[in-house]
Amino acid sequence: MAGGRLADERTLAAVDFPAVREALAGECGGATAVVRARAILPATDVEVVRAAQAATTEMRALLAEATFGFGGIPDCEPIVERAALRAALTGEELRAVHGALAAAAAAVRGVHEAEAPTLHAMVRPHRPLPELLREIGDAVGERGEVLDRASPALSRVRKAILHAQNEVRERTASVLRQQRYAKMIGESIVTVREGRYVVPIKAEFAGEFPGVVHDTSSSGATVFIEPLVTLESNNRLRALRIEEQREVERVLHELSVRVGEQSVAIFANLEVLAQLDLAAAAARLADRYRAVAPQIVDDARIEIVEGRHPLLRGEPIPQSIRLDGEQRVVVVSGPNMGGKTVTLKMVGLFLAMACCGLHLPAREGTVIGSFDGLYSDIGDEQSIAENLSTYSAHIVAMRGIIERAGARSLVIVDEIGGGTEPNAGAALAIAMLEVLLERGTRAIVTTHATELKIWAHGVPHVRNASVRFDPQTHAPTYHLDVGSPGQSLAFPLARSLGIAGVLVDRAEALLAEGEREYDRAVSSLAEERAILQHEVDRLREERERAAREEQRLLQVRERLEEERRRLRTEGGERLGRAIREFNEELARRSERGMSRPRSTAGQRNLLAKTLEDIHRDLGIDGEERVAEGGEAALAGAGDRVYLPAFDQSGTVVEDYGERLLVQIGTMKTVVSREGVRLEQRGPRSGPSGRAQSRGSDATASIAAQARMELDVRGMRVAEAEPLVEKWIDEGTLAGGRAIRLIHGKGTGMLGRGLHAYLRDHPQVRSFRYGNPDEGGTGVTVIELS
């Protein structure tokens, strides 16, 4: 595409583009965008088209979460033009400018917060005007009224007006309360006429009541008179109101000057607002049409995948068609009312819409190429004034197409060569198409001419196409079949529309034998193709149904797998809970003075093997467990393990069930079993060796392994108690006096629970929270007995 105009208004009207313009205008929020939508023209510069398509795509994503809108924005350009000429604006006009500028600022903020490079470029000319927005917003209300806070003088004079109104109202009311005027008063109320407070006096007493007449009732029975005693107060109130009006005019004039001074920036912002409004309208229209963004390519090519004409009601039958270097011309034939013209218009309309940045109601994979001209001859354009018959009008239109069409042109012609003697019209149509074919023009035409169908069958780069019909009822199905010509079905349609059968039989007999043979051959081919297409559609539906069933089974499988994982997790948690409860029971027995049994390495291995067997028998474990925990689940005292958190290796000193005491050099730390990887098995001692560890050797070993602090952060109280108990035992045997328990601050539940446990411990003399330099309330310092 180069710069220029894609099509004239006659061609755009022929493909129903004005109706799309109106639909686009209906989605606009502001008056300026509405005007632009109704005048939008398809571009021929491919980069401009790509940018417009990208803007629509980005705006669709942005509007899904947008907090700004474009509704009710007036056309402010004439207002700003007047302000630039130093004309005074009304409050309503200033408020309209404020609303437009605020809407532009909000929309620009929304664009800046999104990943939208095309829209970012679109809003780059925007110039923030926060001071002007603040000044107008502070001075003018939403209905255009000038607010009291607009200026100190206005606030002062309005307070004076309120005071004066109260004074004159009270004076006037006092007149009504005087007994001497009781018979003169028509109704005991104070009202206002011409901005002055008056009382209603019966007409027959008008000459007797002292005051100035300002009005009479519609019946003439009542006269509204300003009492003389309130004359001075009313005059003072009137003077204040004049002062108020002058101050209001001064405020409006100053704001109008400010608008005029910023007119260049305001015009730039209004332009940005109009462009964003139009892009938002295109996005909303795309959502309404369930449209997709076409791929824009550089070559002269159109490929529509299941396109739907956007102006057809209900659910139109999707049509797919391709025009490119290999398939340059498509000749569509078939019965009337079968959808041939709709297909022609859809192709031209899709090109025009895409070149305006509008998304297309089609499937993904739709492609629109680079064209510099769209030409059409659709409908009957006979003109009595121009002395043109139907055929003459078609010839004039085709002459213009032949003169202008080139290699990057799209030509759509309905009933090419029609309106004259069939053989001559078909010959002329073939000659015209040969010219377009030689130039490389892309064209789609409709015809009933047999000669044109035969020509299309044997010429390179030309394809026949037909609109499908039901082989039994001859009713159109509106599907387009590319590759075979269609029947006109003149005789079956005549029968279905009530023409007497004897007349139709006579008409068939009058056909030449060759034409009857051709018609029968095409009919047979069309019926076979319809049956074949029906089978293809059935197989496609079965394939889609099978794909849906496969997807459903995959989802069921995933749910079952999720359930299996849940059961495995729950089973593991229940087993772990049982083991913890068992350990707690052992701890309670130890507290009561009972001997605390210790497990040997062989016993631990036997327990681990038993747990593995349980998992395997229940079917809730498998390769995942090895992947998650590996052999670390069986790691015990003496084993060499790797700690990823420290990126170092260490030796397991003690096995606390779900946690391990690991020595890394001279440092010891307690880690979860899942946080280590087994590197090498250590030597395992039998039961007898374990028994021999008691006595003086065991005491020396414990003394050597004693630690001055223990970290139980992240544990529950029940998990920490056995570790604390063993740690205190080791500290006592090692002769320690003060040891440090790290439990962290968190919610404080772990620290409080351990304090309750330590309070009754026989080997604990005292304990306290750490000083600030010792760790504060996250640490407990214990003094042993």
JSON list of N, CA and C in Angstrom, two decimals, residues 269-321:
[
{"chain": "A", "resi": 269, "resn": "ASN", "atom": "N", "xyz": [-4.48, 18.07, 23.42]},
{"chain": "A", "resi": 269, "resn": "ASN", "atom": "CA", "xyz": [-5.10, 17.10, 24.32]},
{"chain": "A", "resi": 269, "resn": "ASN", "atom": "C", "xyz": [-6.44, 16.61, 23.80]},
{"chain": "A", "resi": 270, "resn": "LEU", "atom": "N", "xyz": [-7.21, 17.53, 23.19]},
{"chain": "A", "resi": 270, "resn": "LEU", "atom": "CA", "xyz": [-8.49, 17.12, 22.61]},
{"chain": "A", "resi": 270, "resn": "LEU", "atom": "C", "xyz": [-8.27, 16.17, 21.43]},
{"chain": "A", "resi": 271, "resn": "GLU", "atom": "N", "xyz": [-7.20, 16.40, 20.68]},
{"chain": "A", "resi": 271, "resn": "GLU", "atom": "CA", "xyz": [-6.88, 15.49, 19.58]},
{"chain": "A", "resi": 271, "resn": "GLU", "atom": "C", "xyz": [-6.53, 14.10, 20.10]},
{"chain": "A", "resi": 272, "resn": "VAL", "atom": "N", "xyz": [-5.73, 14.05, 21.16]},
{"chain": "A", "resi": 272, "resn": "VAL", "atom": "CA", "xyz": [-5.39, 12.76, 21.78]},
{"chain": "A", "resi": 272, "resn": "VAL", "atom": "C", "xyz": [-6.64, 12.07, 22.29]},
{"chain": "A", "resi": 273, "resn": "LEU", "atom": "N", "xyz": [-7.52, 12.85, 22.94]},
{"chain": "A", "resi": 273, "resn": "LEU", "atom": "CA", "xyz": [-8.76, 12.28, 23.47]},
{"chain": "A", "resi": 273, "resn": "LEU", "atom": "C", "xyz": [-9.62, 11.70, 22.36]},
{"chain": "A", "resi": 274, "resn": "ALA", "atom": "N", "xyz": [-9.74, 12.42, 21.25]},
{"chain": "A", "resi": 274, "resn": "ALA", "atom": "CA", "xyz": [-10.57, 11.93, 20.14]},
{"chain": "A", "resi": 274, "resn": "ALA", "atom": "C", "xyz": [-9.98, 10.64, 19.56]},
{"chain": "A", "resi": 275, "resn": "GLN", "atom": "N", "xyz": [-8.65, 10.58, 19.42]},
{"chain": "A", "resi": 275, "resn": "GLN", "atom": "CA", "xyz": [-8.03, 9.37, 18.89]},
{"chain": "A", "resi": 275, "resn": "GLN", "atom": "C", "xyz": [-8.23, 8.19, 19.82]},
{"chain": "A", "resi": 276, "resn": "LEU", "atom": "N", "xyz": [-8.08, 8.40, 21.12]},
{"chain": "A", "resi": 276, "resn": "LEU", "atom": "CA", "xyz": [-8.30, 7.31, 22.08]},
{"chain": "A", "resi": 276, "resn": "LEU", "atom": "C", "xyz": [-9.77, 6.88, 22.09]},
{"chain": "A", "resi": 277, "resn": "ASP", "atom": "N", "xyz": [-10.66, 7.85, 22.00]},
{"chain": "A", "resi": 277, "resn": "ASP", "atom": "CA", "xyz": [-12.10, 7.54, 21.96]},
{"chain": "A", "resi": 277, "resn": "ASP", "atom": "C", "xyz": [-12.42, 6.68, 20.75]},
{"chain": "A", "resi": 278, "resn": "LEU", "atom": "N", "xyz": [-11.85, 7.04, 19.59]},
{"chain": "A", "resi": 278, "resn": "LEU", "atom": "CA", "xyz": [-12.11, 6.27, 18.37]},
{"chain": "A", "resi": 278, "resn": "LEU", "atom": "C", "xyz": [-11.51, 4.87, 18.46]},
{"chain": "A", "resi": 279, "resn": "ALA", "atom": "N", "xyz": [-10.31, 4.76, 19.05]},
{"chain": "A", "resi": 279, "resn": "ALA", "atom": "CA", "xyz": [-9.69, 3.44, 19.23]},
{"chain": "A", "resi": 279, "resn": "ALA", "atom": "C", "xyz": [-10.52, 2.59, 20.19]},
{"chain": "A", "resi": 280, "resn": "ALA", "atom": "N", "xyz": [-11.06, 3.21, 21.23]},
{"chain": "A", "resi": 280, "resn": "ALA", "atom": "CA", "xyz": [-11.92, 2.47, 22.16]},
{"chain": "A", "resi": 280, "resn": "ALA", "atom": "C", "xyz": [-13.20, 2.02, 21.49]},
{"chain": "A", "resi": 281, "resn": "ALA", "atom": "N", "xyz": [-13.74, 2.86, 20.60]},
{"chain": "A", "resi": 281, "resn": "ALA", "atom": "CA", "xyz": [-14.94, 2.47, 19.85]},
{"chain": "A", "resi": 281, "resn": "ALA", "atom": "C", "xyz": [-14.65, 1.27, 18.95]},
{"chain": "A", "resi": 282, "resn": "ALA", "atom": "N", "xyz": [-13.49, 1.29, 18.29]},
{"chain": "A", "resi": 282, "resn": "ALA", "atom": "CA", "xyz": [-13.10, 0.15, 17.46]},
{"chain": "A", "resi": 282, "resn": "ALA", "atom": "C", "xyz": [-12.94, -1.12, 18.29]},
{"chain": "A", "resi": 283, "resn": "ALA", "atom": "N", "xyz": [-12.41, -0.97, 19.50]},
{"chain": "A", "resi": 283, "resn": "ALA", "atom": "CA", "xyz": [-12.22, -2.12, 20.38]},
{"chain": "A", "resi": 283, "resn": "ALA", "atom": "C", "xyz": [-13.57, -2.69, 20.82]},
{"chain": "A", "resi": 284, "resn": "ARG", "atom": "N", "xyz": [-14.49, -1.80, 21.20]},
{"chain": "A", "resi": 284, "resn": "ARG", "atom": "CA", "xyz": [-15.82, -2.27, 21.63]},
{"chain": "A", "resi": 284, "resn": "ARG", "atom": "C", "xyz": [-16.58, -2.90, 20.47]},
{"chain": "A", "resi": 285, "resn": "LEU", "atom": "N", "xyz": [-16.43, -2.34, 19.27]},
{"chain": "A", "resi": 285, "resn": "LEU", "atom": "CA", "xyz": [-17.09, -2.92, 18.11]},
{"chain": "A", "resi": 285, "resn": "LEU", "atom": "C", "xyz": [-16.52, -4.32, 17.81]},
{"chain": "A", "resi": 286, "resn": "ALA", "atom": "N", "xyz": [-15.22, -4.47, 17.97]},
{"chain": "A", "resi": 286, "resn": "ALA", "atom": "CA", "xyz": [-14.60, -5.78, 17.76]},
{"chain": "A", "resi": 286, "resn": "ALA", "atom": "C", "xyz": [-15.14, -6.79, 18.75]},
{"chain": "A", "resi": 287, "resn": "ASP", "atom": "N", "xyz": [-15.31, -6.39, 19.99]},
{"chain": "A", "resi": 287, "resn": "ASP", "atom": "CA", "xyz": [-15.89, -7.31, 20.98]},
{"chain": "A", "resi": 287, "resn": "ASP", "atom": "C", "xyz": [-17.32, -7.68, 20.61]},
{"chain": "A", "resi": 288, "resn": "ARG", "atom": "N", "xyz": [-18.06, -6.69, 20.12]},
{"chain": "A", "resi": 288, "resn": "ARG", "atom": "CA", "xyz": [-19.45, -6.96, 19.74]},
{"chain": "A", "resi": 288, "resn": "ARG", "atom": "C", "xyz": [-19.55, -7.91, 18.56]},
{"chain": "A", "resi": 289, "resn": "TYR", "atom": "N", "xyz": [-18.62, -7.79, 17.62]},
{"chain": "A", "resi": 289, "resn": "TYR", "atom": "CA", "xyz": [-18.61, -8.65, 16.44]},
{"chain": "A", "resi": 289, "resn": "TYR", "atom": "C", "xyz": [-17.91, -9.99, 16.70]},
{"chain": "A", "resi": 290, "resn": "ARG", "atom": "N", "xyz": [-17.32, -10.16, 17.92]},
{"chain": "A", "resi": 290, "resn": "ARG", "atom": "CA", "xyz": [-16.49, -11.35, 18.21]},
{"chain": "A", "resi": 290, "resn": "ARG", "atom": "C", "xyz": [-15.41, -11.48, 17.12]},
{"chain": "A", "resi": 291, "resn": "ALA", "atom": "N", "xyz": [-14.71, -10.39, 16.91]},
{"chain": "A", "resi": 291, "resn": "ALA", "atom": "CA", "xyz": [-13.77, -10.26, 15.81]},
{"chain": "A", "resi": 291, "resn": "ALA", "atom": "C", "xyz": [-12.35, -10.60, 16.23]},
{"chain": "A", "resi": 292, "resn": "VAL", "atom": "N", "xyz": [-11.49, -10.81, 15.23]},
{"chain": "A", "resi": 292, "resn": "VAL", "atom": "CA", "xyz": [-10.07, -11.07, 15.46]},
{"chain": "A", "resi": 292, "resn": "VAL", "atom": "C", "xyz": [-9.26, -10.05, 14.68]},
{"chain": "A", "resi": 293, "resn": "ALA", "atom": "N", "xyz": [-8.03, -9.86, 15.12]},
{"chain": "A", "resi": 293, "resn": "ALA", "atom": "CA", "xyz": [-7.12, -8.97, 14.41]},
{"chain": "A", "resi": 293, "resn": "ALA", "atom": "C", "xyz": [-6.54, -9.71, 13.21]},
{"chain": "A", "resi": 294, "resn": "PRO", "atom": "N", "xyz": [-6.74, -9.21, 11.99]},
{"chain": "A", "resi": 294, "resn": "PRO", "atom": "CA", "xyz": [-6.17, -9.90, 10.82]},
{"chain": "A", "resi": 294, "resn": "PRO", "atom": "C", "xyz": [-4.66, -9.68, 10.75]},
{"chain": "A", "resi": 295, "resn": "GLN", "atom": "N", "xyz": [-4.00, -10.63, 10.14]},
{"chain": "A", "resi": 295, "resn": "GLN", "atom": "CA", "xyz": [-2.57, -10.46, 9.88]},
{"chain": "A", "resi": 295, "resn": "GLN", "atom": "C", "xyz": [-2.42, -9.55, 8.66]},
{"chain": "A", "resi": 296, "resn": "ILE", "atom": "N", "xyz": [-1.65, -8.49, 8.80]},
{"chain": "A", "resi": 296, "resn": "ILE", "atom": "CA", "xyz": [-1.43, -7.54, 7.70]},
{"chain": "A", "resi": 296, "resn": "ILE", "atom": "C", "xyz": [-0.11, -7.88, 7.04]},
{"chain": "A", "resi": 297, "resn": "VAL", "atom": "N", "xyz": [-0.16, -8.18, 5.72]},
{"chain": "A", "resi": 297, "resn": "VAL", "atom": "CA", "xyz": [1.03, -8.57, 4.98]},
{"chain": "A", "resi": 297, "resn": "VAL", "atom": "C", "xyz": [1.29, -7.59, 3.85]},
{"chain": "A", "resi": 298, "resn": "ASP", "atom": "N", "xyz": [2.48, -7.68, 3.28]},
{"chain": "A", "resi": 298, "resn": "ASP", "atom": "CA", "xyz": [2.89, -6.71, 2.27]},
{"chain": "A", "resi": 298, "resn": "ASP", "atom": "C", "xyz": [2.40, -7.04, 0.86]},
{"chain": "A", "resi": 299, "resn": "ASP", "atom": "N", "xyz": [2.15, -8.32, 0.57]},
{"chain": "A", "resi": 299, "resn": "ASP", "atom": "CA", "xyz": [1.75, -8.66, -0.79]},
{"chain": "A", "resi": 299, "resn": "ASP", "atom": "C", "xyz": [0.23, -8.51, -0.95]},
{"chain": "A", "resi": 300, "resn": "ALA", "atom": "N", "xyz": [-0.22, -8.46, -2.21]},
{"chain": "A", "resi": 300, "resn": "ALA", "atom": "CA", "xyz": [-1.64, -8.29, -2.51]},
{"chain": "A", "resi": 300, "resn": "ALA", "atom": "C", "xyz": [-2.35, -9.62, -2.30]},
{"chain": "A", "resi": 301, "resn": "ARG", "atom": "N", "xyz": [-2.91, -9.80, -1.12]},
{"chain": "A", "resi": 301, "resn": "ARG", "atom": "CA", "xyz": [-3.43, -11.11, -0.74]},
{"chain": "A", "resi": 301, "resn": "ARG", "atom": "C", "xyz": [-4.58, -10.96, 0.24]},
{"chain": "A", "resi": 302, "resn": "ILE", "atom": "N", "xyz": [-5.60, -11.78, 0.07]},
{"chain": "A", "resi": 302, "resn": "ILE", "atom": "CA", "xyz": [-6.71, -11.84, 1.02]},
{"chain": "A", "resi": 302, "resn": "ILE", "atom": "C", "xyz": [-7.00, -13.30, 1.30]},
{"chain": "A", "resi": 303, "resn": "GLU", "atom": "N", "xyz": [-7.03, -13.64, 2.57]},
{"chain": "A", "resi": 303, "resn": "GLU", "atom": "CA", "xyz": [-7.43, -15.00, 2.97]},
{"chain": "A", "resi": 303, "resn": "GLU", "atom": "C", "xyz": [-8.36, -14.86, 4.18]},
{"chain": "A", "resi": 304, "resn": "ILE", "atom": "N", "xyz": [-9.63, -15.14, 3.94]},
{"chain": "A", "resi": 304, "resn": "ILE", "atom": "CA", "xyz": [-10.64, -15.03, 4.98]},
{"chain": "A", "resi": 304, "resn": "ILE", "atom": "C", "xyz": [-10.97, -16.42, 5.49]},
{"chain": "A", "resi": 305, "resn": "VAL", "atom": "N", "xyz": [-10.83, -16.60, 6.80]},
{"chain": "A", "resi": 305, "resn": "VAL", "atom": "CA", "xyz": [-11.09, -17.90, 7.42]},
{"chain": "A", "resi": 305, "resn": "VAL", "atom": "C", "xyz": [-12.40, -17.79, 8.21]},
{"chain": "A", "resi": 306, "resn": "GLU", "atom": "N", "xyz": [-13.43, -18.44, 7.69]},
{"chain": "A", "resi": 306, "resn": "GLU", "atom": "CA", "xyz": [-14.74, -18.48, 8.35]},
{"chain": "A", "resi": 306, "resn": "GLU", "atom": "C", "xyz": [-15.21, -17.07, 8.71]},
{"chain": "A", "resi": 307, "resn": "GLY", "atom": "N", "xyz": [-15.23, -16.23, 7.69]},
{"chain": "A", "resi": 307, "resn": "GLY", "atom": "CA", "xyz": [-15.70, -14.86, 7.90]},
{"chain": "A", "resi": 307, "resn": "GLY", "atom": "C", "xyz": [-17.21, -14.79, 7.96]},
{"chain": "A", "resi": 308, "resn": "ARG", "atom": "N", "xyz": [-17.72, -13.84, 8.76]},
{"chain": "A", "resi": 308, "resn": "ARG", "atom": "CA", "xyz": [-19.15, -13.62, 8.91]},
{"chain": "A", "resi": 308, "resn": "ARG", "atom": "C", "xyz": [-19.46, -12.16, 8.58]},
{"chain": "A", "resi": 309, "resn": "HIS", "atom": "N", "xyz": [-20.40, -11.94, 7.67]},
{"chain": "A", "resi": 309, "resn": "HIS", "atom": "CA", "xyz": [-20.76, -10.56, 7.35]},
{"chain": "A", "resi": 309, "resn": "HIS", "atom": "C", "xyz": [-21.31, -9.90, 8.60]},
{"chain": "A", "resi": 310, "resn": "PRO", "atom": "N", "xyz": [-20.73, -8.78, 9.04]},
{"chain": "A", "resi": 310, "resn": "PRO", "atom": "CA", "xyz": [-21.11, -8.22, 10.34]},
{"chain": "A", "resi": 310, "resn": "PRO", "atom": "C", "xyz": [-22.51, -7.63, 10.39]},
{"chain": "A", "resi": 311, "resn": "LEU", "atom": "N", "xyz": [-23.13, -7.39, 9.25]},
{"chain": "A", "resi": 311, "resn": "LEU", "atom": "CA", "xyz": [-24.44, -6.75, 9.25]},
{"chain": "A", "resi": 311, "resn": "LEU", "atom": "C", "xyz": [-25.59, -7.73, 9.13]},
{"chain": "A", "resi": 312, "resn": "LEU", "atom": "N", "xyz": [-25.28, -9.02, 8.95]},
{"chain": "A", "resi": 312, "resn": "LEU", "atom": "CA", "xyz": [-26.34, -10.02, 8.88]},
{"chain": "A", "resi": 312, "resn": "LEU", "atom": "C", "xyz": [-26.83, -10.34, 10.28]},
{"chain": "A", "resi": 313, "resn": "ARG", "atom": "N", "xyz": [-28.12, -10.51, 10.43]},
{"chain": "A", "resi": 313, "resn": "ARG", "atom": "CA", "xyz": [-28.70, -10.80, 11.73]},
{"chain": "A", "resi": 313, "resn": "ARG", "atom": "C", "xyz": [-28.53, -12.29, 12.05]},
{"chain": "A", "resi": 314, "resn": "GLY", "atom": "N", "xyz": [-28.67, -12.61, 13.34]},
{"chain": "A", "resi": 314, "resn": "GLY", "atom": "CA", "xyz": [-28.57, -13.99, 13.75]},
{"chain": "A", "resi": 314, "resn": "GLY", "atom": "C", "xyz": [-27.14, -14.50, 13.68]},
{"chain": "A", "resi": 315, "resn": "GLU", "atom": "N", "xyz": [-26.99, -15.76, 13.33]},
{"chain": "A", "resi": 315, "resn": "GLU", "atom": "CA", "xyz": [-25.68, -16.39, 13.20]},
{"chain": "A", "resi": 315, "resn": "GLU", "atom": "C", "xyz": [-25.42, -16.69, 11.73]},
{"chain": "A", "resi": 316, "resn": "PRO", "atom": "N", "xyz": [-24.72, -15.80, 11.01]},
{"chain": "A", "resi": 316, "resn": "PRO", "atom": "CA", "xyz": [-24.47, -16.05, 9.59]},
{"chain": "A", "resi": 316, "resn": "PRO", "atom": "C", "xyz": [-23.60, -17.29, 9.39]},
{"chain": "A", "resi": 317, "resn": "ILE", "atom": "N", "xyz": [-23.78, -17.93, 8.24]},
{"chain": "A", "resi": 317, "resn": "ILE", "atom": "CA", "xyz": [-22.95, -19.08, 7.89]},
{"chain": "A", "resi": 317, "resn": "ILE", "atom": "C", "xyz": [-21.55, -18.57, 7.54]},
{"chain": "A", "resi": 318, "resn": "PRO", "atom": "N", "xyz": [-20.50, -19.07, 8.19]},
{"chain": "A", "resi": 318, "resn": "PRO", "atom": "CA", "xyz": [-19.15, -18.59, 7.90]},
{"chain": "A", "resi": 318, "resn": "PRO", "atom": "C", "xyz": [-18.72, -18.93, 6.47]},
{"chain": "A", "resi": 319, "resn": "GLN", "atom": "N", "xyz": [-17.96, -18.03, 5.86]},
{"chain": "A", "resi": 319, "resn": "GLN", "atom": "CA", "xyz": [-17.46, -18.22, 4.50]},
{"chain": "A", "resi": 319, "resn": "GLN", "atom": "C", "xyz": [-15.94, -18.09, 4.51]},
{"chain": "A", "resi": 320, "resn": "SER", "atom": "N", "xyz": [-15.27, -18.98, 3.80]},
{"chain": "A", "resi": 320, "resn": "SER", "atom": "CA", "xyz": [-13.81, -18.91, 3.67]},
{"chain": "A", "resi": 320, "resn": "SER", "atom": "C", "xyz": [-13.45, -18.76, 2.20]},
{"chain": "A", "resi": 321, "resn": "ILE", "atom": "N", "xyz": [-12.53, -17.84, 1.92]},
{"chain": "A", "resi": 321, "resn": "ILE", "atom": "CA", "xyz": [-12.14, -17.61, 0.52]},
{"chain": "A", "resi": 321, "resn": "ILE", "atom": "C", "xyz": [-10.73, -17.03, 0.50]}
]
